[in-house]
Short mmCIF file of C-alpha atoms in Angstrom, two decimals:
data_model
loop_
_atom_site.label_atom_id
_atom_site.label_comp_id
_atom_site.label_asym_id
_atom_site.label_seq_id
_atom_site.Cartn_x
_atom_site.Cartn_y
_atom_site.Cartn_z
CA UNK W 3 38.10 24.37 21.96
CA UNK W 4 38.44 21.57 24.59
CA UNK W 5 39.09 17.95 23.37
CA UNK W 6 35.60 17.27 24.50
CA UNK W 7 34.13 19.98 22.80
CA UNK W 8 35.61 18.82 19.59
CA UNK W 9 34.49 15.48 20.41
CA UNK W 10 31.28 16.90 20.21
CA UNK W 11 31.33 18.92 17.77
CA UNK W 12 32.56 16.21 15.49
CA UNK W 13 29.91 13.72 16.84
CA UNK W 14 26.63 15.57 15.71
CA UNK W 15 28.49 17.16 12.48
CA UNK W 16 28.56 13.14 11.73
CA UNK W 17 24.80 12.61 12.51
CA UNK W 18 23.73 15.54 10.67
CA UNK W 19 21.47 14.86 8.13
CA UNK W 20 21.11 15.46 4.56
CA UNK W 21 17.95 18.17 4.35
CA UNK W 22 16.85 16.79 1.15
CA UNK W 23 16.39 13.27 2.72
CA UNK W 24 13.18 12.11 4.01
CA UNK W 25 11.86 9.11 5.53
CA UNK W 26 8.44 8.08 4.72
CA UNK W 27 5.99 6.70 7.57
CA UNK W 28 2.95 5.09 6.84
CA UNK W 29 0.88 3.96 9.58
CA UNK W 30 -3.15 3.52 8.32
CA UNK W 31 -5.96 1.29 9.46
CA UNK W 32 -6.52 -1.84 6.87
CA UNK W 33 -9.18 -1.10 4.11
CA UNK W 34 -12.37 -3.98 4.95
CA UNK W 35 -12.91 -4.91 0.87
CA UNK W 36 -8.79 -3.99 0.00
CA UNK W 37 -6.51 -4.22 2.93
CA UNK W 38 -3.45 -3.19 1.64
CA UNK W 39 -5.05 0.41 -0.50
CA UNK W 40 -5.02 2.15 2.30
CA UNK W 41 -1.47 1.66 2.84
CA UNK W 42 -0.49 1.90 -0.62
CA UNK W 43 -2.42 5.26 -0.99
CA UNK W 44 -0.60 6.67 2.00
CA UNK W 45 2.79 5.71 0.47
CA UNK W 46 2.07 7.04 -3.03
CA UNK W 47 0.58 10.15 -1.71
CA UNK W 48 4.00 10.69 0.83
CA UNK W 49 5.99 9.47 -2.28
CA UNK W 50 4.58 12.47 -4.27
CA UNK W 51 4.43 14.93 -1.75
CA UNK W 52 8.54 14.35 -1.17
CA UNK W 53 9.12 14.73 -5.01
CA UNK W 54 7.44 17.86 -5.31
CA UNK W 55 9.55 19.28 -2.85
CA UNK W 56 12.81 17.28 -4.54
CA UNK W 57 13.52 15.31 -1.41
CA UNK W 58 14.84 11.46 -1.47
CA UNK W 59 12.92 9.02 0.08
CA UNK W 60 15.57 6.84 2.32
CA UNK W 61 13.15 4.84 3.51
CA UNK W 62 9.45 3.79 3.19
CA UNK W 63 8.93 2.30 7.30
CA UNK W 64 5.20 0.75 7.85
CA UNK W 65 2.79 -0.50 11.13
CA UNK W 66 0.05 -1.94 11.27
CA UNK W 67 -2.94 1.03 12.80
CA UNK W 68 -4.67 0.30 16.55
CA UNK W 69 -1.03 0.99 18.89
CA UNK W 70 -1.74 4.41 20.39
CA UNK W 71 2.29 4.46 21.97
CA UNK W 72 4.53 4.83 19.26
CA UNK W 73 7.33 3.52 20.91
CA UNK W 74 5.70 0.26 21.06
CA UNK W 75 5.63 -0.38 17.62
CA UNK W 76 8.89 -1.66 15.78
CA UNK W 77 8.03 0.31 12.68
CA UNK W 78 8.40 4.16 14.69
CA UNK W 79 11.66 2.17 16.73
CA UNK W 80 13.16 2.13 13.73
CA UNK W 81 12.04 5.31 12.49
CA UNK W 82 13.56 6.85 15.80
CA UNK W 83 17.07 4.66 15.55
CA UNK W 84 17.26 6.22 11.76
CA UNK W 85 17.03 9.60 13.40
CA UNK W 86 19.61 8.73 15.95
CA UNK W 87 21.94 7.58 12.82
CA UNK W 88 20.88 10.99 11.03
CA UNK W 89 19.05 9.03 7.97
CA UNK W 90 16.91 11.98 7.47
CA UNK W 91 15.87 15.84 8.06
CA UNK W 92 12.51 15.20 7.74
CA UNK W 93 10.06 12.78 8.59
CA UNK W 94 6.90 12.43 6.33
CA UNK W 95 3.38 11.13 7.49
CA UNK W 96 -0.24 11.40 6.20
CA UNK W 97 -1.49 12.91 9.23
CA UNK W 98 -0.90 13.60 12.99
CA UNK W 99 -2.68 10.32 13.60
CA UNK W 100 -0.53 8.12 12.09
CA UNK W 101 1.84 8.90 14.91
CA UNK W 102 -0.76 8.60 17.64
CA UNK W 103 -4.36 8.69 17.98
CA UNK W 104 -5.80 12.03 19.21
CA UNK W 105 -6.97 10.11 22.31
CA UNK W 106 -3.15 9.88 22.60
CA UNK W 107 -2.51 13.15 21.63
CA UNK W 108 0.25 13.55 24.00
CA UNK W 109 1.99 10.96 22.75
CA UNK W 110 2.25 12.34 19.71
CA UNK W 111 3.54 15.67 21.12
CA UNK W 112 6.21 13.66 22.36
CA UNK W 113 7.42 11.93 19.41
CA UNK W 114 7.11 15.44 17.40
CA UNK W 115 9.29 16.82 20.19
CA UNK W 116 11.92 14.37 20.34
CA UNK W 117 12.79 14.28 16.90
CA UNK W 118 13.03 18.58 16.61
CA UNK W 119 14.62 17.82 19.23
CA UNK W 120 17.14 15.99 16.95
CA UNK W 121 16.74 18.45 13.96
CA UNK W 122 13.79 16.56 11.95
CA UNK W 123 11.10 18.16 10.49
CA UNK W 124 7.90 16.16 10.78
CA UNK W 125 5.95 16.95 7.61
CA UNK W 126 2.20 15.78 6.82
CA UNK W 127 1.21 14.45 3.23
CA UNK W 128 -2.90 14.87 3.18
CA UNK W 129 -3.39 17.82 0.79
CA UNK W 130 -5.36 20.15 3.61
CA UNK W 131 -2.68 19.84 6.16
CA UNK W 132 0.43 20.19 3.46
CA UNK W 133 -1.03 23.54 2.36
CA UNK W 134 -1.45 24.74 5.93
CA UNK W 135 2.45 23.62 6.77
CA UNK W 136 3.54 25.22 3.60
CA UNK W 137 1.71 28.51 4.17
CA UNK W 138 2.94 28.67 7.63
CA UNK W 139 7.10 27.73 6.23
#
């Protein structure tokens, strides 16, 4: 093995994450009568869904709903920089949406991309699309 390839090697042994760690993004419109249920609902619903499947929540990271580019929202930056430091395997939503609108659809394809790209899972917490990951896993 070349000194670079042990450079390497050593480099994404050290940014390998932990597969029972998860981080939790929560990304929902504002209720009108409640604004913060919404949010809360997302989070207690991705909070359960990780527990069930005995991962840790590292982090809970939140935006504000209406941005269709991720990447212009400082919640997902950090959500990508905690993938960079290998925080997590697994990234947990409520639904495609909260990474980008379907109107953005690509978008979201991009995001999902980049972090397999970097070994995350991107998991969804709303019960209809968590029984069709798990019956395709």
């Amino acid at each position: 093995m070349t000194r670079t390839t042990e450079t390497e090697a050593a480099a994404t042994a050290a940014v390998r994450p932990d597969p029972c760690t998860a981080l939790l993004y929560v990304c929902v419109d504002r209720g009108i009568l409640s604004p913060e249920l919404p949010a809360e609902r997302a989070e207690e619903e991705g909070r359960a869904y990780a527990a069930v499947r005995g991962w840790r929540v590292a982090e809970v990271i939140t935006d504000p709903y209406g941005e269709p580019d991720p990447q212009h929202r400082e919640g997902w930056r950090r959500v990508r920089q905690l993938v960079q430091a290998g925080a997590a395997a697994t990234v947990i939503t409520r639904w495609p949406e909260a990474v980008a609108p379907s109107a953005a659809a690509d978008l979201r394809h991009r995001e999902v991309r980049w972090l397999q790209a970097h070994g995350v899972r991107v998991r969804y917490s709303w019960a209809p699309l968590a029984a069709q990951q798990d019956q395709q896993s």
